[in-house]
Short mmCIF file of C-alpha atoms and ligand atoms in Angstrom, two decimals:
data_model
loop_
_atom_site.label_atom_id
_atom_site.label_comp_id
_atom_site.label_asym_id
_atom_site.label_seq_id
_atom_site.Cartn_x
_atom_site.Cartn_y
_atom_site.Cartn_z
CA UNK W 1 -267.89 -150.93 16.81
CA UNK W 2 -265.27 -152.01 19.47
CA UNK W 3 -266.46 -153.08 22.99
CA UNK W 4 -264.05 -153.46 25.50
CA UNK W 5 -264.09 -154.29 29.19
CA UNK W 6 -261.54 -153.27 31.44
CA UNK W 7 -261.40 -155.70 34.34
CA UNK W 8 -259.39 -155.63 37.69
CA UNK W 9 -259.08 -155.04 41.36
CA UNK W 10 -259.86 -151.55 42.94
CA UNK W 11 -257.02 -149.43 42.47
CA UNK W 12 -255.49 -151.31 39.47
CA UNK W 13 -255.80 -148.40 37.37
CA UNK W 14 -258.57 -148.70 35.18
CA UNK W 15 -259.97 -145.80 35.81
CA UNK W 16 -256.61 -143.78 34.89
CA UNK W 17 -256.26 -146.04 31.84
CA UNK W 18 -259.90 -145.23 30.49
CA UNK W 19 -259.37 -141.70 30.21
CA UNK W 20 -256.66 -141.98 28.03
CA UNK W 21 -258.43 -144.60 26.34
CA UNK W 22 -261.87 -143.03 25.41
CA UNK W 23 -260.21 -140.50 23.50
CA UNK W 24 -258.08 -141.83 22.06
CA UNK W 25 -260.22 -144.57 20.10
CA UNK W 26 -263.54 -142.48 20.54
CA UNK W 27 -265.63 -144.98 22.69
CA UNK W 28 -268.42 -144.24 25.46
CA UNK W 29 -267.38 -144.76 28.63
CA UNK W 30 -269.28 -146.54 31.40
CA UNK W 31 -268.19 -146.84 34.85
CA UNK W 32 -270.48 -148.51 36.46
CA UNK W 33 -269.24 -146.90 39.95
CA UNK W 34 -268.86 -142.95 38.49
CA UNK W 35 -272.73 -144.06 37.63
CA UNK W 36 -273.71 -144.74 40.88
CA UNK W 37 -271.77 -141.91 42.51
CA UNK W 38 -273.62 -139.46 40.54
CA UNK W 39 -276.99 -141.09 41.38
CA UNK W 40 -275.77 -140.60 44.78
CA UNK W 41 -274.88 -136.77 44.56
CA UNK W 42 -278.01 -135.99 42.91
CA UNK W 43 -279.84 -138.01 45.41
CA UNK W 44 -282.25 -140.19 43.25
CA UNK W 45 -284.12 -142.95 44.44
CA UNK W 46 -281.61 -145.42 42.56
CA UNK W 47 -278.66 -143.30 44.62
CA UNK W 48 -280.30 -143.60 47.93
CA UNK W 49 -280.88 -147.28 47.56
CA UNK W 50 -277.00 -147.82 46.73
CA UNK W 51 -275.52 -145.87 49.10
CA UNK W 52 -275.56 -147.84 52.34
CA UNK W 53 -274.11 -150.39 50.11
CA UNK W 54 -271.31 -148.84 48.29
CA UNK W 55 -270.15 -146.87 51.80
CA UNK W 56 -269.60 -150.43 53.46
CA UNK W 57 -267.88 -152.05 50.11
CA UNK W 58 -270.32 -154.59 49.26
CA UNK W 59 -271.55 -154.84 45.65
CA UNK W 60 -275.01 -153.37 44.58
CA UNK W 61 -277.60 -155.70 43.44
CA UNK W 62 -277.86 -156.61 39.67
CA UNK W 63 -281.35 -154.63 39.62
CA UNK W 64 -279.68 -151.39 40.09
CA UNK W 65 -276.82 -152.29 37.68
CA UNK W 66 -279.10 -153.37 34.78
CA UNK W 67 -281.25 -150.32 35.15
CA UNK W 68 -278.30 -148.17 34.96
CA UNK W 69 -276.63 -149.88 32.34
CA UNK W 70 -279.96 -150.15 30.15
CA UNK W 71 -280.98 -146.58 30.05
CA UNK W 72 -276.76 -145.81 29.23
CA UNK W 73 -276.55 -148.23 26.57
CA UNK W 74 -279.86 -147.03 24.86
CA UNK W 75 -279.02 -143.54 24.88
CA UNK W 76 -276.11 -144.04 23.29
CA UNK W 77 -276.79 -147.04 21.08
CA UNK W 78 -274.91 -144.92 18.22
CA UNK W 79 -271.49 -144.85 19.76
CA UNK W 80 -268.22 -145.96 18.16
CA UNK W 81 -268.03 -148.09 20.75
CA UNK W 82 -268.16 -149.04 24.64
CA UNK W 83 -265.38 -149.26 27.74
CA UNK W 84 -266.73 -150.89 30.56
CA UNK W 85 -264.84 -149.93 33.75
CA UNK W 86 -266.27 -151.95 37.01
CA UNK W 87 -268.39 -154.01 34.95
CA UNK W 88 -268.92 -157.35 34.90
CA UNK W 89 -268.44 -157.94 38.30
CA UNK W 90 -270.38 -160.84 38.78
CA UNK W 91 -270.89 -164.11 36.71
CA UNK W 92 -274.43 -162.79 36.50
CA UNK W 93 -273.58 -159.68 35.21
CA UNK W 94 -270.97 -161.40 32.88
CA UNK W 95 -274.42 -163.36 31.30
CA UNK W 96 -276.25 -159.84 31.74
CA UNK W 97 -273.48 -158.04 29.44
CA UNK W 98 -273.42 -160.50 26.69
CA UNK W 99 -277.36 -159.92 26.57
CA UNK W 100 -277.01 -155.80 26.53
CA UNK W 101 -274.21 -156.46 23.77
CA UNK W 102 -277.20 -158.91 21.54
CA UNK W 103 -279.78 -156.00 22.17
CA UNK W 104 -277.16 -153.30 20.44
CA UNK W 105 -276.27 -156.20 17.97
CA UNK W 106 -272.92 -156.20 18.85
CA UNK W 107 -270.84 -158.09 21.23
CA UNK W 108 -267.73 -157.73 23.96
CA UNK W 109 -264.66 -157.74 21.84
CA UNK W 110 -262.17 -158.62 25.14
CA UNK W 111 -262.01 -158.26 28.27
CA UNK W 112 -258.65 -156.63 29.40
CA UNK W 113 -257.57 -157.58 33.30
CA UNK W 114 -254.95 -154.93 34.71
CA UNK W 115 -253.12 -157.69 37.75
CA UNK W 116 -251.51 -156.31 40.42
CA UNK W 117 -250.88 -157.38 43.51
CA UNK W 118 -253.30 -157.05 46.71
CA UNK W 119 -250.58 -154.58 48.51
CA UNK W 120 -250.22 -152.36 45.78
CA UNK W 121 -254.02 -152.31 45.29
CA UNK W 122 -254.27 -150.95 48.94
CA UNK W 123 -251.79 -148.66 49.05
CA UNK W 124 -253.12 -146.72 46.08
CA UNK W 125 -256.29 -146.56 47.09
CA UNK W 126 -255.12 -144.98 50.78
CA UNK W 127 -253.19 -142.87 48.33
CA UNK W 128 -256.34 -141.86 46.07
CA UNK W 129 -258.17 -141.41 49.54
CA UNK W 130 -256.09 -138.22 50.56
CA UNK W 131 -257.81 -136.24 47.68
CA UNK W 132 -260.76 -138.27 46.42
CA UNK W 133 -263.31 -137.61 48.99
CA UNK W 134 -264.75 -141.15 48.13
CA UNK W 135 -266.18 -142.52 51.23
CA UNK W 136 -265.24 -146.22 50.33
CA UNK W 137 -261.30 -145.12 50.25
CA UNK W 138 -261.07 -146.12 53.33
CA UNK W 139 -258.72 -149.22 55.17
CA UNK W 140 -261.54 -150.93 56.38
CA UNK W 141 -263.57 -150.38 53.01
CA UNK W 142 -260.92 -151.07 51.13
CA UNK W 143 -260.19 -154.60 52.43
CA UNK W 144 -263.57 -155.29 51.94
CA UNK W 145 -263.90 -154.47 48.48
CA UNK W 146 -260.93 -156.04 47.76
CA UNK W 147 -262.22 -159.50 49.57
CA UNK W 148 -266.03 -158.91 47.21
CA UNK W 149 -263.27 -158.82 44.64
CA UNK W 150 -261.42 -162.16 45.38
CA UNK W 151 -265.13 -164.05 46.25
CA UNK W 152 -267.43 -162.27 43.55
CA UNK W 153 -265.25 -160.56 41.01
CA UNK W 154 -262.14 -163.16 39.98
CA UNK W 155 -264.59 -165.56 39.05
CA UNK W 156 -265.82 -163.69 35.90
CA UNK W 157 -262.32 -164.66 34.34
CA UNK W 158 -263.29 -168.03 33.83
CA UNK W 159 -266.36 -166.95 31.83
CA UNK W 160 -263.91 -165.07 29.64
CA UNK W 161 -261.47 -167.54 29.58
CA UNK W 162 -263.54 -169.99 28.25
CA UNK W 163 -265.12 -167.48 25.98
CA UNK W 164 -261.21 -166.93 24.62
CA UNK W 165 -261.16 -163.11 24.82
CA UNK W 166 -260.28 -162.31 28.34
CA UNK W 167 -256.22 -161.22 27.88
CA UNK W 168 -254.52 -160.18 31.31
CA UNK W 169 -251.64 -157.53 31.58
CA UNK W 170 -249.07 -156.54 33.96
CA UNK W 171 -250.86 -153.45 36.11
CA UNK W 172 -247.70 -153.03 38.39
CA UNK W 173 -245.94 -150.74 35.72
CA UNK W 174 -245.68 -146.86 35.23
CA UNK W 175 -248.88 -145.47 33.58
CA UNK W 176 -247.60 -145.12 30.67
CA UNK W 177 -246.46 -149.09 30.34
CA UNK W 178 -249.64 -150.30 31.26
CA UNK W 179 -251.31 -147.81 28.52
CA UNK W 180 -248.83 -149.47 25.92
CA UNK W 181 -250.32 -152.81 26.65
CA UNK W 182 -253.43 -151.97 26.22
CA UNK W 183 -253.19 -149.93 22.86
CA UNK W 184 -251.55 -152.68 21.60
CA UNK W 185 -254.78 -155.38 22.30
CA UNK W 186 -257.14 -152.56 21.23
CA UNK W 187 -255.28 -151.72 17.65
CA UNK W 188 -254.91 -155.96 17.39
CA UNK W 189 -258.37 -155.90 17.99
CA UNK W 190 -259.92 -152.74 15.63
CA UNK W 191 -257.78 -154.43 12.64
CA UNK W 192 -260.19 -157.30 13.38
CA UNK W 193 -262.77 -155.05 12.58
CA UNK W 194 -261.59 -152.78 9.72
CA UNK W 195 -264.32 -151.83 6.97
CA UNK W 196 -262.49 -152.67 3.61
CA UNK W 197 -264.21 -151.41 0.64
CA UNK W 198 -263.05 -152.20 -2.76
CA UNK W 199 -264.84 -149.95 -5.90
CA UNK W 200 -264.88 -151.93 -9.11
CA UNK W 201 -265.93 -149.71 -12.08
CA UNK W 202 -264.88 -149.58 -15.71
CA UNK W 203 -262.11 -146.55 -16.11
CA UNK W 204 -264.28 -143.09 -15.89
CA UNK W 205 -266.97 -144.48 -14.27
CA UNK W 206 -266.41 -142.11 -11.04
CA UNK W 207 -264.65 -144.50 -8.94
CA UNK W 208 -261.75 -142.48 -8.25
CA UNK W 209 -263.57 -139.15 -7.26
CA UNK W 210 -266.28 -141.28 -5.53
CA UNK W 211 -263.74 -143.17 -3.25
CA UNK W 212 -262.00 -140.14 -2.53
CA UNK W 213 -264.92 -138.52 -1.29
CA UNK W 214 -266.16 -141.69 0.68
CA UNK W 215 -262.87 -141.98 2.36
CA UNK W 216 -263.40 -138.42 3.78
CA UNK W 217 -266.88 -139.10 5.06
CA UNK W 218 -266.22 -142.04 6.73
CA UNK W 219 -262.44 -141.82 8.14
CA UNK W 220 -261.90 -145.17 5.73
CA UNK W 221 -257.71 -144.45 3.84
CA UNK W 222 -257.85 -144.31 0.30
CA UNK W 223 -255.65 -146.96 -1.45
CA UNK W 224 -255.50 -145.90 -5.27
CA UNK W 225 -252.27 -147.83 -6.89
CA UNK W 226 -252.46 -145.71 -9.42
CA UNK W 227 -252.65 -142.28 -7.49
CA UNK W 228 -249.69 -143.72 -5.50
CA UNK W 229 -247.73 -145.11 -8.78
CA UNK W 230 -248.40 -141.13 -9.88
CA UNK W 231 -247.09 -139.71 -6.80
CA UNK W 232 -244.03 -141.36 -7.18
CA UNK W 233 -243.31 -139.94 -10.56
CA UNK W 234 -244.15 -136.81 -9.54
CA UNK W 235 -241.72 -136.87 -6.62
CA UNK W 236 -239.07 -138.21 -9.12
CA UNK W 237 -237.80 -140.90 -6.96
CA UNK W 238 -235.49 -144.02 -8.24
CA UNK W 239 -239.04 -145.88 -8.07
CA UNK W 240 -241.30 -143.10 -9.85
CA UNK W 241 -238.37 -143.22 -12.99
CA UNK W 242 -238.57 -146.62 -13.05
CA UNK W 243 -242.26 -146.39 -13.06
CA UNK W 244 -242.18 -144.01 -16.59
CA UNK W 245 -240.25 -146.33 -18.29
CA UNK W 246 -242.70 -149.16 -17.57
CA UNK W 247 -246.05 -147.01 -18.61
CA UNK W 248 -244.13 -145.86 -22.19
CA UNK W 249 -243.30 -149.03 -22.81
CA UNK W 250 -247.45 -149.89 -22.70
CA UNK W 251 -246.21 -153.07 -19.86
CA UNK W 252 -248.26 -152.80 -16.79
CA UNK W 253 -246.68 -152.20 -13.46
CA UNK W 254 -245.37 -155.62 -11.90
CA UNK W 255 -246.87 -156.64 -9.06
CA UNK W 256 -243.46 -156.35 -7.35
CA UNK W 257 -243.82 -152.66 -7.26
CA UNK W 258 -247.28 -152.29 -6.08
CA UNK W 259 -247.79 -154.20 -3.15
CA UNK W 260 -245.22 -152.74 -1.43
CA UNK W 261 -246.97 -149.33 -1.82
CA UNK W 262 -249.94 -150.46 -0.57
CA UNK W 263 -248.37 -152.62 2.85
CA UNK W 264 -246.44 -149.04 3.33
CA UNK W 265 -249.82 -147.33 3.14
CA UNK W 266 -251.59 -149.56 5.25
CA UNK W 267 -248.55 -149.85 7.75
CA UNK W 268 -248.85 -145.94 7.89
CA UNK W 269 -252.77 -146.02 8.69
CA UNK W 270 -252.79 -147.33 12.12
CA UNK W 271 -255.68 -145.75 13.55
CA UNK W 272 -258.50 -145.77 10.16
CA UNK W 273 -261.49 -147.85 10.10
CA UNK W 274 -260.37 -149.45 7.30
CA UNK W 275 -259.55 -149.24 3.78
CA UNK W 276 -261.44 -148.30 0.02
CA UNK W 277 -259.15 -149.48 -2.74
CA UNK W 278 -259.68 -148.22 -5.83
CA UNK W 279 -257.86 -150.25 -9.18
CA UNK W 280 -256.64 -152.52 -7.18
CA UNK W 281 -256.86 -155.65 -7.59
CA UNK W 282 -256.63 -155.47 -11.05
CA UNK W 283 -256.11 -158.94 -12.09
CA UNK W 284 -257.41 -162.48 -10.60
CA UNK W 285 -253.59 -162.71 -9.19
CA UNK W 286 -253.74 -159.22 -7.34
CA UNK W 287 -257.22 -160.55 -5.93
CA UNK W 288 -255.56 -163.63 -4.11
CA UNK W 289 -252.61 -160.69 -2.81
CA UNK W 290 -255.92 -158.78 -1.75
CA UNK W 291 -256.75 -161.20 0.41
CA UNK W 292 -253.29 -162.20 1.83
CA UNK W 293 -253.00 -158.91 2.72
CA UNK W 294 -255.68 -158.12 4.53
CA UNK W 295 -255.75 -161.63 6.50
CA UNK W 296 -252.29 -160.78 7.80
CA UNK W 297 -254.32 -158.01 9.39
CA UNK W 298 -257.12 -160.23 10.65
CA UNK W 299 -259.35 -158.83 8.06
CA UNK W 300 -260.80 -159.11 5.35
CA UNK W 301 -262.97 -157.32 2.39
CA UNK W 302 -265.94 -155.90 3.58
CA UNK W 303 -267.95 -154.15 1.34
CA UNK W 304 -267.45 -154.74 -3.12
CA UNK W 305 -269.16 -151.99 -4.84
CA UNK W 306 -269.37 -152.13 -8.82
CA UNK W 307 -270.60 -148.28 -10.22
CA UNK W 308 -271.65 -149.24 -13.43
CA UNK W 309 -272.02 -146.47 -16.38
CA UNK W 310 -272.65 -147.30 -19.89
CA UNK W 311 -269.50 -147.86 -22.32
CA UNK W 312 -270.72 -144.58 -24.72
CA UNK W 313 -270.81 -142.51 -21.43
CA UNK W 314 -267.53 -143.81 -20.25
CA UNK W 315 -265.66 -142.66 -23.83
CA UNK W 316 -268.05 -139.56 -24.09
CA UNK W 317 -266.09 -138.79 -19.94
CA UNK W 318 -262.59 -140.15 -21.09
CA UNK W 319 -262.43 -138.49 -23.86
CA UNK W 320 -263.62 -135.00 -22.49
CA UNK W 321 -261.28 -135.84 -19.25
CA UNK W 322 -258.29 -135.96 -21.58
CA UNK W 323 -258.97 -132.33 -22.90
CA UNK W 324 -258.57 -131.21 -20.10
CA UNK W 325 -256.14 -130.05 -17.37
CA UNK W 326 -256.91 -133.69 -14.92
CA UNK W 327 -255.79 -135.55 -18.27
CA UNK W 328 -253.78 -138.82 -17.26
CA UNK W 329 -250.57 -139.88 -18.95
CA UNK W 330 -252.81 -142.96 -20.09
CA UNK W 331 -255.77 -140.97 -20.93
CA UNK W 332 -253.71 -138.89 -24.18
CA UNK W 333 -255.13 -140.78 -26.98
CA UNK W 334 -258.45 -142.38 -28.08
CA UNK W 335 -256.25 -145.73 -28.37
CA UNK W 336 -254.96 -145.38 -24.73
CA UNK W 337 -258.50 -144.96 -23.68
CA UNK W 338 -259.84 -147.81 -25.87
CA UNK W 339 -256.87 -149.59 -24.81
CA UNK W 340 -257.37 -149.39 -20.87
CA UNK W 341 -261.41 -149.64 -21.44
CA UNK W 342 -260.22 -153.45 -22.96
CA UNK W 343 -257.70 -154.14 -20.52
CA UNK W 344 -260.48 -153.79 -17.89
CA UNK W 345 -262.79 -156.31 -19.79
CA UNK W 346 -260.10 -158.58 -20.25
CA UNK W 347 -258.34 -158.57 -16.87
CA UNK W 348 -260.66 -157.08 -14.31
CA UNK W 349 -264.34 -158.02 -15.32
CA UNK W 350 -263.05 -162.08 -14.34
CA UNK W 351 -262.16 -160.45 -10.62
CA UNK W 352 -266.04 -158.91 -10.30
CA UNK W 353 -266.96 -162.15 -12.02
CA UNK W 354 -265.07 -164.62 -8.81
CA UNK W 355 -265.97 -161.71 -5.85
CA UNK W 356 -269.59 -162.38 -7.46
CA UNK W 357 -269.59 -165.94 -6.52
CA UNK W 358 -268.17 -165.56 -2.91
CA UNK W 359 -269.43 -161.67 -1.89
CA UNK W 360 -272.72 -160.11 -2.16
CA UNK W 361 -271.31 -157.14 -4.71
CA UNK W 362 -273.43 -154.08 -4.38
CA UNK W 363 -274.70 -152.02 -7.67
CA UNK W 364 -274.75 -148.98 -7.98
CA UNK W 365 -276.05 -147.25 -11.19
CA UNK W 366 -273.22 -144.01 -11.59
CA UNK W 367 -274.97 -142.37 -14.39
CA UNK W 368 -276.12 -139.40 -12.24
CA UNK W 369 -274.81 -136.43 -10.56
CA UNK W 370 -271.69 -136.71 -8.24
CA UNK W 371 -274.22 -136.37 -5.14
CA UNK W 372 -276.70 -138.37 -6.05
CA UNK W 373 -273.74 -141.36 -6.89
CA UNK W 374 -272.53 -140.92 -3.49
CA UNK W 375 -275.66 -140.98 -1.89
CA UNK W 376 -275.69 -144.12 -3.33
CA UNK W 377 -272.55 -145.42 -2.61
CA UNK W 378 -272.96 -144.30 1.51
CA UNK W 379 -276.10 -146.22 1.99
CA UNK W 380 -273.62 -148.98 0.69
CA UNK W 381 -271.13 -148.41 3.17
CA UNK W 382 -273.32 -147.91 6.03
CA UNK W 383 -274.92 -151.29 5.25
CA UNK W 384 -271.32 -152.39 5.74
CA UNK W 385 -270.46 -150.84 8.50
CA UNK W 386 -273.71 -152.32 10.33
CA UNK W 387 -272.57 -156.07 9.70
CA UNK W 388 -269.04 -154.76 11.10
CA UNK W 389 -270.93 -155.04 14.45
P1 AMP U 401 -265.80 -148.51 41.54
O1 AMP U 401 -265.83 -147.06 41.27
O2 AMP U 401 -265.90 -149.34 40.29
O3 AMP U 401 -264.68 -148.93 42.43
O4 AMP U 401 -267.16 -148.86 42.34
C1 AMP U 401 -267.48 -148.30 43.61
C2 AMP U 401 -268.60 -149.09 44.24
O5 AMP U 401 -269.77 -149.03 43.42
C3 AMP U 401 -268.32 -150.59 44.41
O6 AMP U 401 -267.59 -150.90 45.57
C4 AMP U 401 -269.76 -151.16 44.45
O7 AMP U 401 -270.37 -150.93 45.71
C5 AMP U 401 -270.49 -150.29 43.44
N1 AMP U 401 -270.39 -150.90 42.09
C6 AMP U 401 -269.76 -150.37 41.00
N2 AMP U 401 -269.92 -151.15 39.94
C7 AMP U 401 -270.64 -152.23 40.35
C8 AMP U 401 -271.12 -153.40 39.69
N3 AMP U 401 -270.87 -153.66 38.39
N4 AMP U 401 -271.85 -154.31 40.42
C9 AMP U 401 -272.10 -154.08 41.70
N5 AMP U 401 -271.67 -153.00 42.39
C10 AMP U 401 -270.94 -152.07 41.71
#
């Protein structure tokens, strides 16, 4: 979940910003003021008691702007995510928003403040009055909502600025400039929060199929190092030749030529939620690159998830997998099979073995059908996705 507020005078352009912004990343919008205009057109009791109010450019009480907010928030308690637009306004309702944030256990990423200049801010809004048929786009009205701004409104800043998450950009650029600026805090912000899974499992236990599926469901990139060391030989690049050589000769593939794959992959997946790697890290050294990686990113691993299937099963799969059409290169003989089932005791059990000690690592019994596995595996990554918040 991603919360972000977008802060500013009237007429900075946040609501022109938001609508590019909500779809892109998916989040609910809340304008405070669209709320209370549509109270107002539909003539509620809430509308009526605002309207004197908003018509002379004052602000409305923090009564009407918690009940409004509540009710919002509530209904839509399951949304990716939530961009405030003319809220907080107030210190008050600065105090008010980290409490509606605790209640949806969650909390205000940043607060983003579009700055432009007084002038600009009024000519705008004269502008927006030729069409809007907003009764506060007025001169008068607007020089008092821009003077509630300088008195009530600027003062929230210093909340956020001791917080550390209020970040200001230049709002006196073309629309598409300011829109730049602000993608740019939200992605630096959502890689914060990416959910990075990583599927442990002895060769055939289902990982592969299992993560691929996953991936699907939940809009998370697949990372296999081996289905990307295979799509290089099949697209007979320099790399993928180089690649054959090293799996005839029985050597495993440096870590030289896999972690580039995977920083391409990850460079390429700008807009995911995050990441399930699948046979990778192999070894206690491709652990440690694990978690360079991902810190470079502000993240981190998420979610482990061991599938665990009995060694007969596993041979009785490999075995039957290799007479068959989805065969691997590695897969041809019993002693490739026996050979990789080793190489996973040897080198990957002592990764489980130090994630143990520092990661709660989730079990999940894969000796069932495909759809009863993933059921499995989904409550997993929903758990994870709920301490995301
Ligand atoms: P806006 O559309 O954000 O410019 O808001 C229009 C008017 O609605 C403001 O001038 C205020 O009268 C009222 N309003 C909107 N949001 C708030 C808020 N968070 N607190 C108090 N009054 C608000």
């Amino acid at each position: 979940m991603i919360n972000i507020a977008l802060f500013g005078p009237p007429g900075a352009g946040k609501g022109t910003q938001s609508a590019f912004l909500i779809e892109k990343y998916d989040l609910f919008y809340i304008s405070t003021g669209d709320i209370l205009r549509k109270e107002l057109a539909e003539e509620t009791k809430l509308g009526l008691e605002a309207k004197s109010i908003i018509a002379s450019g004052k602000l409305v009480s923090d009564e009407i702007i918690v009940q409004i907010l509540e009710k919002t928030i509530k209904e839509n308690s399951q949304a990716n995510g939530f961009l405030f637009d003319g809220f907080p306004r107030t210190n008050i309702q600065a105090y008010i928003l980290e409490g509606l944030m605790i209640q949806l256990n969650t909390s205000l990423n940043c607060l983003i403040s579009i700055e432009v200049p007084e002038d600009v801010s009024v000519t705008r809004l004269l502008n927006r009055g030729l069409t809007s048929g907003r009764m506060d786009d007025n001169e008068l009205v607007i020089r008092n909502r821009l003077k509630e701004y300088e008195d009530k409104t600027l003062p929230v800043l210093n909340f956020y600025k001791e917080k550390g998450n209020y970040i200001a950009i230049d709002g006196n650029k073309a629309v598409e400039e300011v829109t730049t600026q602000i993608e740019e805090i939200i992605n630096k912000e959502l890689s914060k929060k990416l959910m990075n899974v990583v599927i442990f499992g002895y060769p055939g236990c289902g990982r592969g199929s299992q993560g691929m599926a996953l991936s699907k469901k939940y809009g998370l990139e697949y990372i296999s190092t081996g289905r990307m060391l295979e799509e290089e030989i099949d697209g007979g690049t320099e790399l993928g030749k180089r690649i054959t050589q090293i799996y005839e000769s029985g050597e495993l593939v440096p870590d030289e030529i896999v972690v580039p794959l995977i920083l391409e992959k990850i460079r390429n997946s700008r807009t995911v939620k995050g990441f399930i790697f699948k046979g990778f890290p192999r070894t206690l050294v491709q652990s440690y690159i694990l978690d360079g990686i991902l810190k470079k990113h502000n993240s981190t691993i998420c979610k482990i998830i061991d599938i665990q299937v009995s060694m007969l099963e596993l041979i009785s799969r490999l075995s039957n997998r290799s007479k068959t059409t989805h065969c691997k290169p590695y897969d041809t003989s019993t002693e490739k099979i026996v050979r990789r089932l080793k190489d996973h005791e040897e080198k990957t059990i002592p990764v489980l073995d130090k994630y143990k000690e520092i990661h709660d690592v989730a079990i999940v019994s894969g000796e069932a059908p495909f759809e009863i596995v993933f059921e499995r595996m989904a409550v997993e990554i929903e758990n994870g996705f709920k301490n995301l918040r």
